[in-house]
């Protein structure tokens, strides 16, 4: 699946967090807010190794996802 349908800029961010359950919960919530911001601007997000995006976010950002995962 491609994350860009046209020439775009991509931003890479690096976050450090504590290795605690609370820090992981906070990072998941922050990631979901950033994904929502990207979607609101008709953007996508990089499919990361960590599965913080909701299914709804993924299917909204990646219209081909449902077909891809059939």
CSV table of C-alpha atoms in Angstrom, one decimal:
chain,number,residue,atom,x,y,z
A,1,UNK,CA,0.0,0.0,0.0
A,2,UNK,CA,1.3,3.4,-0.8
A,3,UNK,CA,1.0,6.3,1.6
A,4,UNK,CA,1.1,9.1,-1.1
A,5,UNK,CA,-1.0,9.6,-4.2
A,6,UNK,CA,1.0,12.6,-5.3
A,7,UNK,CA,4.2,14.4,-4.5
A,8,UNK,CA,4.1,15.2,-0.8
A,9,UNK,CA,6.3,15.9,2.2
A,10,UNK,CA,6.8,13.3,4.8
A,11,UNK,CA,7.7,14.1,8.4
A,12,UNK,CA,9.6,11.6,10.6
A,13,UNK,CA,9.5,12.0,14.3
A,14,UNK,CA,11.4,10.3,17.0
A,15,UNK,CA,9.9,10.0,20.5
A,16,UNK,CA,11.5,8.7,23.7
A,17,UNK,CA,9.2,7.3,26.3
A,18,UNK,CA,9.5,5.4,29.6
A,19,UNK,CA,9.0,1.6,29.4
A,20,UNK,CA,5.9,1.7,31.6
A,21,UNK,CA,2.3,0.8,30.9
A,22,UNK,CA,1.2,4.3,31.6
A,23,UNK,CA,3.8,5.8,29.1
A,24,UNK,CA,2.6,3.3,26.5
A,25,UNK,CA,-1.0,4.3,27.0
A,26,UNK,CA,-0.1,8.0,26.7
A,27,UNK,CA,2.0,7.3,23.5
A,28,UNK,CA,-0.9,5.4,21.9
A,29,UNK,CA,-3.3,8.2,22.6
A,30,UNK,CA,-0.8,10.8,21.2
A,31,UNK,CA,-0.2,8.8,18.1
A,32,UNK,CA,-4.0,8.4,17.5
A,33,UNK,CA,-4.4,12.2,17.8
A,34,UNK,CA,-1.6,12.8,15.3
A,35,UNK,CA,-3.1,10.3,12.9
A,36,UNK,CA,-6.5,12.1,13.2
A,37,UNK,CA,-4.8,15.4,12.4
A,38,UNK,CA,-3.2,13.9,9.3
A,39,UNK,CA,-6.5,12.4,8.2
A,40,UNK,CA,-8.3,15.7,8.7
A,41,UNK,CA,-5.8,17.2,6.2
A,42,UNK,CA,-6.5,14.4,3.7
A,43,UNK,CA,-3.1,12.9,4.6
A,44,UNK,CA,-2.0,9.5,5.6
A,45,UNK,CA,0.5,8.2,8.1
A,46,UNK,CA,3.4,5.8,8.0
A,47,UNK,CA,2.4,2.3,8.8
A,48,UNK,CA,4.6,1.8,11.9
A,49,UNK,CA,5.8,-1.4,13.6
A,50,UNK,CA,3.6,-0.5,16.6
A,51,UNK,CA,-0.1,-0.9,16.1
A,52,UNK,CA,-1.4,2.3,17.7
A,53,UNK,CA,-3.8,3.3,14.9
A,54,UNK,CA,-7.4,2.1,15.1
A,55,UNK,CA,-8.9,0.1,12.3
A,56,UNK,CA,-11.1,3.0,11.5
A,57,UNK,CA,-8.1,5.3,11.2
A,58,UNK,CA,-6.3,2.8,8.9
A,59,UNK,CA,-9.3,2.3,6.6
A,60,UNK,CA,-9.9,6.0,6.4
A,61,UNK,CA,-6.3,6.9,5.6
A,62,UNK,CA,-5.7,3.9,3.3
A,63,UNK,CA,-8.7,3.4,1.1
A,64,UNK,CA,-7.1,0.3,-0.5
A,65,UNK,CA,-6.6,-1.4,2.9
A,66,UNK,CA,-9.8,-3.4,2.9
A,67,UNK,CA,-8.9,-4.9,-0.5
A,68,UNK,CA,-5.3,-5.4,0.5
A,69,UNK,CA,-6.2,-7.5,3.6
A,70,UNK,CA,-8.8,-9.7,2.0
